[in-house]
Short mmCIF file of C-alpha atoms and ligand atoms in Angstrom, two decimals:
data_model
loop_
_atom_site.label_atom_id
_atom_site.label_comp_id
_atom_site.label_asym_id
_atom_site.label_seq_id
_atom_site.Cartn_x
_atom_site.Cartn_y
_atom_site.Cartn_z
CA UNK A 1 -16.23 -23.39 7.87
CA UNK A 2 -16.18 -21.58 10.79
CA UNK A 3 -18.12 -18.64 11.30
CA UNK A 4 -15.73 -16.86 13.24
CA UNK A 5 -11.60 -16.08 12.83
CA UNK A 6 -9.14 -15.67 15.97
CA UNK A 7 -6.64 -12.56 16.17
CA UNK A 8 -3.33 -13.20 17.54
CA UNK A 9 -1.18 -10.45 18.80
CA UNK A 10 2.12 -10.59 17.25
CA UNK A 11 4.08 -9.31 20.16
CA UNK A 12 3.14 -12.38 22.20
CA UNK A 13 1.83 -14.97 20.05
CA UNK A 14 -1.36 -14.69 22.18
CA UNK A 15 -5.05 -14.92 20.75
CA UNK A 16 -7.18 -12.01 21.92
CA UNK A 17 -10.36 -11.78 19.57
CA UNK A 18 -12.39 -13.67 17.66
CA UNK A 19 -13.85 -11.67 14.37
CA UNK A 20 -17.16 -13.21 12.27
CA UNK A 21 -16.66 -14.81 8.84
CA UNK A 22 -19.02 -13.50 6.07
CA UNK A 23 -20.88 -15.59 4.46
CA UNK A 24 -21.54 -15.19 0.62
CA UNK A 25 -25.39 -14.11 1.80
CA UNK A 26 -23.88 -11.28 3.87
CA UNK A 27 -21.52 -10.19 1.46
CA UNK A 28 -24.71 -9.94 -1.31
CA UNK A 29 -26.75 -8.24 1.19
CA UNK A 30 -23.95 -5.62 1.82
CA UNK A 31 -23.63 -5.28 -1.93
CA UNK A 32 -27.11 -4.57 -2.24
CA UNK A 33 -27.71 -1.95 0.53
CA UNK A 34 -24.41 -0.29 -1.39
CA UNK A 35 -26.52 -0.12 -4.51
CA UNK A 36 -29.24 1.62 -3.03
CA UNK A 37 -26.92 3.98 -0.81
CA UNK A 38 -24.95 5.26 -3.58
CA UNK A 39 -27.54 6.56 -5.14
CA UNK A 40 -28.37 9.23 -2.69
CA UNK A 41 -24.81 9.55 -2.07
CA UNK A 42 -24.07 10.86 -5.89
CA UNK A 43 -26.92 12.67 -5.77
CA UNK A 44 -25.88 14.83 -2.95
CA UNK A 45 -24.46 18.46 -3.79
CA UNK A 46 -20.81 18.17 -4.04
CA UNK A 47 -20.43 20.56 -1.13
CA UNK A 48 -22.54 18.19 1.12
CA UNK A 49 -20.36 14.85 -0.14
CA UNK A 50 -17.36 17.11 0.98
CA UNK A 51 -18.81 17.82 4.19
CA UNK A 52 -19.44 14.75 5.19
CA UNK A 53 -15.81 13.21 4.21
CA UNK A 54 -14.62 16.43 6.20
CA UNK A 55 -16.71 15.24 9.09
CA UNK A 56 -15.11 11.66 8.55
CA UNK A 57 -11.67 12.90 8.61
CA UNK A 58 -12.01 14.89 11.72
CA UNK A 59 -13.26 11.95 13.89
CA UNK A 60 -10.75 9.89 12.67
CA UNK A 61 -8.31 12.36 13.60
CA UNK A 62 -10.06 12.35 17.30
CA UNK A 63 -9.36 8.95 17.29
CA UNK A 64 -6.12 8.76 16.26
CA UNK A 65 -4.47 7.19 19.52
CA UNK A 66 -7.47 4.36 19.50
CA UNK A 67 -6.58 3.23 15.88
CA UNK A 68 -2.97 3.26 16.68
CA UNK A 69 -3.65 1.46 19.74
CA UNK A 70 -5.57 -1.16 17.93
CA UNK A 71 -2.64 -1.47 15.23
CA UNK A 72 -0.06 -1.81 17.81
CA UNK A 73 -2.29 -4.88 19.05
CA UNK A 74 -3.48 -6.27 15.74
CA UNK A 75 -0.25 -6.10 13.62
CA UNK A 76 2.34 -5.53 15.78
CA UNK A 77 3.34 -1.70 14.29
CA UNK A 78 5.49 0.56 16.75
CA UNK A 79 3.00 2.76 18.21
CA UNK A 80 4.90 5.89 16.58
CA UNK A 81 4.32 4.50 12.79
CA UNK A 82 0.65 3.09 13.61
CA UNK A 83 -0.21 7.04 15.15
CA UNK A 84 1.54 8.19 11.81
CA UNK A 85 -0.59 5.60 9.94
CA UNK A 86 -4.15 6.83 11.80
CA UNK A 87 -3.05 10.03 10.70
CA UNK A 88 -2.67 9.52 7.24
CA UNK A 89 -6.56 8.21 6.91
CA UNK A 90 -7.39 11.70 8.35
CA UNK A 91 -5.01 13.49 5.95
CA UNK A 92 -6.35 11.30 3.10
CA UNK A 93 -9.77 11.45 3.64
CA UNK A 94 -9.22 15.68 3.82
CA UNK A 95 -7.65 15.92 0.41
CA UNK A 96 -9.65 13.71 -1.47
CA UNK A 97 -12.77 15.58 0.65
CA UNK A 98 -11.82 18.59 -2.04
CA UNK A 99 -12.47 16.22 -5.39
CA UNK A 100 -16.02 16.41 -5.24
CA UNK A 101 -16.53 19.94 -6.30
CA UNK A 102 -13.44 19.59 -8.12
CA UNK A 103 -14.58 16.76 -10.73
CA UNK A 104 -14.09 19.33 -13.74
CA UNK A 105 -15.43 17.72 -17.42
CA UNK A 106 -14.30 19.15 -20.53
CA UNK A 107 -16.40 21.39 -23.30
CA UNK A 108 -15.48 20.80 -26.67
CA UNK A 109 -16.11 22.49 -29.45
CA UNK A 110 -18.76 20.72 -31.97
CA UNK A 111 -20.71 22.50 -34.23
CA UNK A 112 -24.31 22.89 -34.17
CA UNK A 113 -24.27 22.45 -29.88
CA UNK A 114 -22.60 22.53 -26.90
CA UNK A 115 -20.53 18.92 -26.06
CA UNK A 116 -19.54 18.38 -22.48
CA UNK A 117 -18.38 15.82 -20.63
CA UNK A 118 -19.15 14.58 -17.06
CA UNK A 119 -17.27 12.28 -14.68
CA UNK A 120 -19.72 9.58 -13.73
CA UNK A 121 -19.52 7.60 -10.61
CA UNK A 122 -18.99 3.21 -11.41
CA UNK A 123 -21.76 2.58 -8.41
CA UNK A 124 -20.42 0.27 -5.84
CA UNK A 125 -16.80 -0.27 -5.55
CA UNK A 126 -15.11 -3.48 -4.01
CA UNK A 127 -11.47 -2.93 -2.00
CA UNK A 128 -9.35 -5.51 -1.34
CA UNK A 129 -6.28 -5.11 1.04
CA UNK A 130 -3.58 -6.75 2.48
CA UNK A 131 -2.12 -7.03 6.38
CA UNK A 132 0.98 -4.98 6.00
CA UNK A 133 -0.48 -1.43 5.95
CA UNK A 134 -4.48 -1.88 7.13
CA UNK A 135 -5.35 1.43 7.46
CA UNK A 136 -3.58 3.62 4.63
CA UNK A 137 -3.85 1.01 2.03
CA UNK A 138 -7.88 1.13 2.71
CA UNK A 139 -7.89 4.49 2.70
CA UNK A 140 -6.17 5.02 -0.52
CA UNK A 141 -9.19 3.53 -2.27
CA UNK A 142 -12.15 4.62 -0.35
CA UNK A 143 -11.40 8.05 0.21
CA UNK A 144 -11.33 8.88 -3.72
CA UNK A 145 -13.77 6.37 -4.48
CA UNK A 146 -16.45 7.55 -1.78
CA UNK A 147 -15.53 11.33 -3.33
CA UNK A 148 -16.19 10.82 -6.56
CA UNK A 149 -19.59 9.61 -5.66
CA UNK A 150 -19.10 5.74 -5.41
CA UNK A 151 -20.20 3.50 -2.58
CA UNK A 152 -17.97 0.81 -1.20
CA UNK A 153 -17.35 -2.23 0.09
CA UNK A 154 -14.05 -2.98 1.64
CA UNK A 155 -12.80 -6.53 2.51
CA UNK A 156 -9.59 -6.15 5.05
CA UNK A 157 -7.26 -8.90 5.07
CA UNK A 158 -8.10 -12.32 7.48
CA UNK A 159 -5.44 -11.12 10.22
CA UNK A 160 -5.84 -7.59 10.62
CA UNK A 161 -9.01 -6.19 10.26
CA UNK A 162 -9.60 -4.16 13.42
CA UNK A 163 -8.84 -0.73 12.50
CA UNK A 164 -10.46 -0.95 9.34
CA UNK A 165 -13.80 -2.45 10.92
CA UNK A 166 -13.49 0.92 13.50
CA UNK A 167 -12.95 3.09 10.34
CA UNK A 168 -16.29 1.58 9.14
CA UNK A 169 -18.13 2.38 12.58
CA UNK A 170 -16.89 5.88 12.86
CA UNK A 171 -17.67 6.43 8.93
CA UNK A 172 -21.39 6.15 10.38
CA UNK A 173 -20.55 8.23 13.39
CA UNK A 174 -19.19 11.09 11.11
CA UNK A 175 -22.91 11.20 9.73
CA UNK A 176 -22.05 8.82 6.34
CA UNK A 177 -24.82 7.23 5.18
CA UNK A 178 -25.69 3.73 6.37
CA UNK A 179 -24.66 0.81 3.76
CA UNK A 180 -22.52 3.43 1.82
CA UNK A 181 -18.81 2.41 3.21
CA UNK A 182 -19.35 -1.42 4.41
CA UNK A 183 -16.39 -3.19 6.11
CA UNK A 184 -16.57 -6.89 5.56
CA UNK A 185 -14.53 -9.20 7.36
CA UNK A 186 -14.15 -12.76 5.99
CA UNK A 187 -12.07 -14.92 3.53
CA UNK A 188 -10.17 -14.11 0.09
CA UNK A 189 -11.88 -16.98 -1.20
CA UNK A 190 -15.36 -15.75 -0.05
CA UNK A 191 -15.71 -12.23 0.42
CA UNK A 192 -13.00 -11.33 -1.89
CA UNK A 193 -13.98 -13.33 -4.67
CA UNK A 194 -17.62 -12.25 -4.33
CA UNK A 195 -16.39 -8.60 -5.26
CA UNK A 196 -14.66 -10.01 -8.30
CA UNK A 197 -17.54 -11.98 -9.57
CA UNK A 198 -20.94 -10.01 -8.37
CA UNK A 199 -22.19 -8.34 -10.97
CA UNK A 200 -22.96 -4.75 -8.89
CA UNK A 201 -19.63 -4.27 -8.16
CA UNK A 202 -18.51 -2.45 -11.15
CA UNK A 203 -14.78 -1.63 -10.35
CA UNK A 204 -12.28 -3.76 -8.09
CA UNK A 205 -8.95 -2.19 -6.19
CA UNK A 206 -6.91 -4.93 -5.17
CA UNK A 207 -3.48 -4.47 -2.89
CA UNK A 208 -1.66 -8.09 -2.19
CA UNK A 209 0.63 -10.61 -3.99
CA UNK A 210 1.16 -10.60 -7.53
CA UNK A 211 -0.35 -14.42 -7.69
CA UNK A 212 -3.71 -13.57 -6.05
CA UNK A 213 -3.82 -10.26 -8.27
CA UNK A 214 -3.49 -12.12 -11.39
CA UNK A 215 -6.58 -14.13 -10.55
CA UNK A 216 -8.68 -11.34 -9.54
CA UNK A 217 -7.64 -9.20 -13.01
CA UNK A 218 -8.26 -12.42 -14.41
CA UNK A 219 -11.87 -12.54 -12.78
CA UNK A 220 -12.39 -8.56 -13.51
CA UNK A 221 -12.08 -9.15 -17.17
CA UNK A 222 -14.77 -12.33 -17.34
CA UNK A 223 -17.01 -9.61 -15.69
CA UNK A 224 -15.84 -6.93 -17.98
CA UNK A 225 -14.78 -4.11 -15.08
CA UNK A 226 -11.54 -2.22 -14.55
CA UNK A 227 -9.39 -3.09 -11.88
CA UNK A 228 -6.41 -1.41 -9.80
CA UNK A 229 -4.08 -4.08 -8.80
CA UNK A 230 -0.88 -2.89 -6.30
CA UNK A 231 1.26 -6.07 -6.42
CA UNK A 232 4.55 -6.96 -4.83
CA UNK A 233 7.85 -5.85 -5.31
CA UNK A 234 11.88 -6.11 -5.29
CA UNK A 235 13.08 -2.31 -5.18
CA UNK A 236 16.41 -1.20 -5.39
CA UNK A 237 18.56 0.95 -3.61
CA UNK A 238 21.27 2.08 -5.84
CA UNK A 239 24.29 3.75 -4.29
CA UNK A 240 26.81 5.11 -6.25
CA UNK A 241 30.56 6.01 -5.70
CA UNK A 242 29.76 9.79 -6.00
CA UNK A 243 26.42 9.47 -3.32
CA UNK A 244 26.87 10.50 0.17
CA UNK A 245 27.67 7.18 1.84
CA UNK A 246 27.32 7.95 5.43
CA UNK A 247 23.57 9.19 4.41
CA UNK A 248 23.23 6.47 2.34
CA UNK A 249 24.29 3.81 4.87
CA UNK A 250 22.62 5.20 7.67
CA UNK A 251 19.04 5.83 5.75
CA UNK A 252 19.20 2.32 4.32
CA UNK A 253 18.21 0.06 7.54
CA UNK A 254 14.87 2.30 7.62
CA UNK A 255 14.29 1.93 3.81
CA UNK A 256 14.01 -1.93 4.08
CA UNK A 257 13.28 -2.86 7.87
CA UNK A 258 10.41 -0.32 7.98
CA UNK A 259 7.37 -2.40 9.45
CA UNK A 260 9.79 -5.44 9.87
CA UNK A 261 10.25 -5.68 5.51
CA UNK A 262 6.54 -6.19 5.26
CA UNK A 263 6.61 -3.12 3.07
CA UNK A 264 5.68 -3.72 -0.89
CA UNK A 265 8.20 -0.82 -1.30
CA UNK A 266 11.16 -2.28 1.02
CA UNK A 267 14.59 -1.18 -0.77
CA UNK A 268 15.10 -4.99 -0.08
CA UNK A 269 18.09 -4.82 -2.83
CA UNK A 270 21.00 -2.69 -2.31
CA UNK A 271 23.20 -2.02 -5.38
CA UNK A 272 26.02 -0.72 -4.57
CA UNK A 273 29.48 0.77 -6.82
CA UNK A 274 31.89 -1.87 -6.31
CA UNK A 275 35.09 0.89 -5.57
CA UNK A 276 32.75 1.62 -2.19
CA UNK A 277 31.31 -2.14 -1.39
CA UNK A 278 33.60 -2.35 1.11
CA UNK A 279 33.34 0.88 2.55
CA UNK A 280 29.50 1.06 2.31
CA UNK A 281 29.09 -2.32 4.24
CA UNK A 282 31.51 -1.23 6.75
CA UNK A 283 29.16 2.17 7.22
CA UNK A 284 25.59 0.01 7.19
CA UNK A 285 26.84 -2.40 9.72
CA UNK A 286 26.72 0.15 13.04
CA UNK A 287 23.44 1.42 11.20
CA UNK A 288 21.95 -1.83 11.29
CA UNK A 289 22.93 -2.85 14.79
CA UNK A 290 21.77 -0.16 16.47
CA UNK A 291 18.20 -0.34 14.37
CA UNK A 292 15.50 -0.73 17.17
CA UNK A 293 13.95 -3.85 17.45
CA UNK A 294 11.29 -4.85 20.36
CA UNK A 295 8.09 -3.90 22.10
CA UNK A 296 5.91 -2.25 19.53
CA UNK A 297 3.70 -0.04 22.58
CA UNK A 298 7.13 1.89 22.95
CA UNK A 299 7.63 5.04 21.57
CA UNK A 300 11.62 4.12 20.75
CA UNK A 301 11.06 1.01 18.86
CA UNK A 302 11.72 1.51 15.22
CA UNK A 303 10.55 -2.19 14.48
CA UNK A 304 7.98 -4.60 16.10
CA UNK A 305 7.28 -8.37 15.01
CA UNK A 306 6.36 -10.19 11.50
CA UNK A 307 2.89 -10.58 11.31
CA UNK A 308 3.00 -14.42 12.19
CA UNK A 309 4.78 -17.49 12.94
CA UNK A 310 3.62 -18.82 9.33
CA UNK A 311 4.96 -15.99 7.70
CA UNK A 312 8.05 -15.64 9.78
CA UNK A 313 8.90 -19.28 8.53
CA UNK A 314 8.54 -18.19 4.89
CA UNK A 315 10.61 -15.58 5.99
CA UNK A 316 13.36 -17.84 7.39
CA UNK A 317 13.55 -19.78 4.70
CA UNK A 318 15.51 -17.15 2.58
CA UNK A 319 18.05 -17.17 4.94
CA UNK A 320 18.83 -20.75 4.62
CA UNK A 321 22.47 -21.32 2.93
CA UNK A 322 22.40 -17.82 2.59
CA UNK A 323 25.93 -15.95 2.95
CA UNK A 324 24.69 -13.38 5.80
CA UNK A 325 27.04 -10.61 6.28
CA UNK A 326 25.43 -9.17 9.82
CA UNK A 327 22.42 -9.46 11.93
CA UNK A 328 21.19 -7.13 14.06
CA UNK A 329 19.45 -7.94 17.11
CA UNK A 330 15.65 -9.10 18.21
CA UNK A 331 13.88 -10.22 21.45
CA UNK A 332 13.47 -13.85 22.36
CA UNK A 333 10.05 -13.94 23.62
CA UNK A 334 6.90 -16.02 22.18
CA UNK A 335 5.92 -13.17 19.26
CA UNK A 336 7.27 -13.22 15.73
CA UNK A 337 10.39 -12.17 16.45
CA UNK A 338 13.17 -12.00 13.88
CA UNK A 339 16.18 -10.22 13.68
CA UNK A 340 16.96 -7.98 10.67
CA UNK A 341 20.19 -9.78 8.36
CA UNK A 342 21.99 -7.97 5.90
CA UNK A 343 23.29 -10.80 2.93
CA UNK A 344 25.80 -10.70 0.54
CA UNK A 345 24.28 -11.98 -2.81
CA UNK A 346 25.02 -12.33 -6.60
CA UNK A 347 22.16 -11.85 -9.43
CA UNK A 348 20.70 -15.69 -9.77
CA UNK A 349 20.35 -16.09 -6.18
CA UNK A 350 16.84 -16.35 -4.97
CA UNK A 351 17.19 -14.11 -2.22
CA UNK A 352 18.03 -11.57 -4.81
CA UNK A 353 14.77 -11.83 -6.96
CA UNK A 354 11.96 -12.99 -4.91
CA UNK A 355 9.92 -10.85 -2.71
CA UNK A 356 11.29 -11.43 0.99
CA UNK A 357 8.35 -9.19 2.90
CA UNK A 358 10.60 -9.53 5.81
CA UNK A 359 13.69 -7.80 7.74
CA UNK A 360 16.05 -9.38 5.09
CA UNK A 361 18.28 -7.55 2.62
CA UNK A 362 20.61 -8.58 -0.20
CA UNK A 363 23.55 -6.91 -0.93
CA UNK A 364 25.15 -6.92 -4.31
CA UNK A 365 28.02 -5.01 -6.32
CA UNK A 366 27.56 -3.36 -9.61
CA UNK A 367 30.32 -2.11 -12.20
CA UNK A 368 28.62 1.17 -13.74
CA UNK A 369 25.49 3.22 -14.49
CA UNK A 370 24.62 1.11 -17.15
CA UNK A 371 25.14 -2.10 -14.93
CA UNK A 372 23.24 -0.38 -12.21
CA UNK A 373 20.36 0.16 -14.62
CA UNK A 374 20.59 -3.51 -15.81
CA UNK A 375 20.51 -5.07 -12.08
CA UNK A 376 17.87 -2.82 -10.71
CA UNK A 377 15.25 -3.86 -13.54
CA UNK A 378 16.67 -7.58 -13.27
CA UNK A 379 13.45 -8.60 -11.65
CA UNK A 380 9.30 -8.60 -12.70
CA UNK A 381 9.09 -6.17 -9.97
CA UNK A 382 8.88 -2.41 -10.93
CA UNK A 383 7.38 -0.61 -7.66
CA UNK A 384 9.90 1.89 -5.98
CA UNK A 385 13.54 2.56 -5.47
CA UNK A 386 15.98 5.11 -4.57
CA UNK A 387 19.21 6.18 -6.00
CA UNK A 388 22.24 8.12 -4.08
CA UNK A 389 24.45 10.36 -6.54
CA UNK A 390 25.79 13.83 -6.05
CA UNK A 391 25.54 13.60 -10.19
CA UNK A 392 22.84 15.66 -11.01
CA UNK A 393 23.19 14.32 -14.76
CA UNK A 394 23.35 10.50 -13.59
CA UNK A 395 20.35 10.91 -11.36
CA UNK A 396 17.84 12.20 -13.98
CA UNK A 397 19.09 9.10 -16.27
CA UNK A 398 19.07 6.54 -13.79
CA UNK A 399 15.55 7.62 -12.22
CA UNK A 400 14.52 7.28 -15.71
CA UNK A 401 16.18 4.08 -16.81
CA UNK A 402 15.07 1.91 -13.89
CA UNK A 403 11.42 0.76 -14.53
CA UNK A 404 9.46 1.26 -11.07
CA UNK A 405 6.28 3.57 -10.28
CA UNK A 406 8.09 5.53 -7.58
CA UNK A 407 11.25 6.33 -7.42
CA UNK A 408 13.45 8.78 -4.69
CA UNK A 409 16.73 10.37 -5.00
CA UNK A 410 18.97 10.58 -2.31
CA UNK A 411 16.05 9.63 -0.16
CA UNK A 412 13.65 6.61 0.66
CA UNK A 413 10.05 8.15 0.35
CA UNK A 414 7.60 6.52 -1.55
CA UNK A 415 4.37 7.67 -0.37
CA UNK A 416 2.68 11.17 -0.01
CA UNK A 417 -0.99 11.14 -0.27
CA UNK A 418 -0.90 14.04 -3.10
CA UNK A 419 1.70 12.46 -5.40
CA UNK A 420 0.99 9.52 -7.27
CA UNK A 421 1.72 5.68 -6.08
CA UNK A 422 1.46 2.29 -8.29
CA UNK A 423 3.87 -0.28 -9.83
CA UNK A 424 5.18 -1.21 -13.14
CA UNK A 425 5.57 -4.66 -14.44
CA UNK A 426 4.61 -7.35 -11.86
CA UNK A 427 4.04 -4.74 -9.26
CA UNK A 428 0.79 -3.53 -10.34
CA UNK A 429 -1.69 -1.64 -13.13
CA UNK A 430 -2.93 1.65 -12.79
CA UNK A 431 -1.80 4.43 -10.22
CA UNK A 432 -3.58 5.29 -6.78
CA UNK A 433 -3.37 8.74 -4.96
CA UNK A 434 -2.25 11.91 -6.33
CA UNK A 435 -4.38 15.07 -7.59
CA UNK A 436 -6.18 12.21 -10.02
CA UNK A 437 -7.15 9.23 -8.08
CA UNK A 438 -10.58 10.69 -7.61
CA UNK A 439 -10.84 10.70 -11.46
CA UNK A 440 -9.95 7.22 -11.38
CA UNK A 441 -13.06 6.03 -10.05
CA UNK A 442 -15.01 7.58 -12.56
CA UNK A 443 -15.97 6.77 -15.77
CA UNK A 444 -16.01 9.35 -18.51
CA UNK A 445 -19.89 10.35 -20.39
CA UNK A 446 -19.78 12.40 -23.24
CA UNK A 447 -23.25 14.29 -23.79
CA UNK A 448 -24.02 16.57 -27.03
CA UNK A 449 -26.95 18.98 -26.84
CA UNK A 450 -27.82 20.36 -30.17
CA UNK A 451 -28.85 23.91 -30.30
CA UNK A 452 -30.13 24.40 -33.61
CA UNK A 453 -33.62 26.41 -33.41
CA UNK A 454 -35.22 24.57 -36.24
P1 NAD B 501 -2.68 -11.85 -0.50
O1 NAD B 501 -2.57 -11.74 -1.83
O2 NAD B 501 -2.42 -13.16 0.17
O3 NAD B 501 -4.30 -10.98 -0.23
C1 NAD B 501 -4.46 -9.66 -0.05
C2 NAD B 501 -5.95 -9.49 0.53
O4 NAD B 501 -6.58 -10.35 -0.97
C3 NAD B 501 -6.31 -10.27 1.43
O5 NAD B 501 -7.34 -9.44 1.97
C4 NAD B 501 -7.00 -11.59 1.15
O6 NAD B 501 -7.78 -12.27 1.90
C5 NAD B 501 -7.82 -11.42 -0.27
N1 NAD B 501 -7.79 -12.81 -1.26
C6 NAD B 501 -6.96 -13.76 -1.21
N2 NAD B 501 -7.45 -14.66 -2.02
C7 NAD B 501 -8.36 -13.91 -2.90
C8 NAD B 501 -9.35 -14.29 -4.17
N3 NAD B 501 -8.67 -15.57 -4.60
N4 NAD B 501 -9.70 -13.38 -4.50
C9 NAD B 501 -9.83 -12.17 -3.68
N5 NAD B 501 -9.40 -11.51 -2.95
C10 NAD B 501 -8.40 -12.55 -2.27
O7 NAD B 501 -1.66 -10.74 -0.13
P2 NAD B 501 -0.84 -10.39 1.75
O8 NAD B 501 -0.30 -11.95 2.16
O9 NAD B 501 -2.21 -9.73 2.71
O10 NAD B 501 -0.05 -9.15 1.65
C11 NAD B 501 1.45 -9.49 1.25
C12 NAD B 501 1.33 -8.95 -0.27
O11 NAD B 501 0.94 -7.53 -0.97
C13 NAD B 501 3.17 -8.78 -0.90
O12 NAD B 501 3.34 -9.45 -1.74
C14 NAD B 501 2.83 -7.13 -1.16
O13 NAD B 501 3.83 -6.88 -1.94
C15 NAD B 501 1.73 -6.49 -1.50
N6 NAD B 501 1.55 -5.53 -0.96
C16 NAD B 501 1.58 -4.55 -2.40
C17 NAD B 501 1.45 -3.21 -2.13
C18 NAD B 501 1.28 -2.17 -2.98
O14 NAD B 501 0.93 -1.37 -3.15
N7 NAD B 501 2.06 -2.48 -4.18
C19 NAD B 501 1.11 -2.95 -1.14
C20 NAD B 501 0.91 -3.79 0.39
C21 NAD B 501 1.30 -4.77 -0.12
#
């Protein structure tokens, strides 16, 4: 196997940089260094860990533009999205910098003594991330894991390692101890699998496809180590006749075509109540036509290219034989471009069931509230979803009825670092972000101190 891999700019199709492919020995050396660094890190005063994470946040904030430009080049993200992503990393670090001083245990009444609990760090945490949001998803793991007193070994996706590598350098510049946060580039079958099999990696966080996630979970089961899984999605955007149709149609392109649809939370099924189905499509067509696909370095661009030629072929295969109602536009140059597509679908269709992970949305009609919930749940996935209605009771009933981890009423928001995020069913296991994330990187220890004099 080659010792490097080559990165390709998705907007031009041109190779621009080689990146090292770590060997098994190099992964083991990084894990051994992390074991040592973690002991010293966990022994620091909570305030010292908090200060170190705040310094890391500050230095990321100072490098937002550099990180954003790297993401434009490596991932084809529009510059405005990439700036948001880099700032988000700083915000996540700042938020979890508050955690070391808030990892409160309990005092439990036990006769004859004092009983208290401690949140002990696992030790070394292995974090494996996908290519679609390289910086943000990594930070959801490493910030709370470090805050809780762990060391982190992070494996970025082969296609998009550059911002993660830079974050590793910035951590050192910010004064985090060497070895505490190691970014290791390489293949899933070497680096990722070693995180799963190595006895000194005591927890794994995996974000990626459901198929690989199942393998990772099976490997973690063999090593009896906890695992958090953030996997695929086929989220529904449910539009009721009593919803604000203009608003729902205007917001729908952003909900599925953001990041060229390469978003685990993409609302890739629009379920529309039959009585307003035609009207909704009339409103959706100009909104899709207005969606700006193009050069990711321009501030006005809303959607860049797909990540690779191979991925574009996979996405295109979903359109073969599909009933395409209308399409947006895309540049015709050498990059991995694809125009957004709106497809009319029926519940059994492949496009209505499988994750496309591209700028394709399936529109399906439904009859009534019960039918909407049934259709929304007619998928193996359960990550996100939206619903549009002005009826409060219906909003509550449907939000409770849809089996997804993250739902939004009359909006499409899914990710806020201070609220929990994660999927049900085949979309995942466990939750990231929110007020409890640092605690998820600890195990509870109970200690009883006898106080009897004799
Ligand atoms: P992928 O599963 O192919 O790869 C994800 C990561 O796992 C990569 O770093 C890869 O190198 C590594 N990997 C591959 N094989 C491995 C193995 N055997 N052991 C350990 N690690 C291994 O996924 P992808 O194509 O990079 O990303 C797309 C998928 O990620 C989509 O299905 C998407 O829905 C999902 N995703 C989910 C979320 C979420 O939060 N739920 C977020 C983003 C992406």
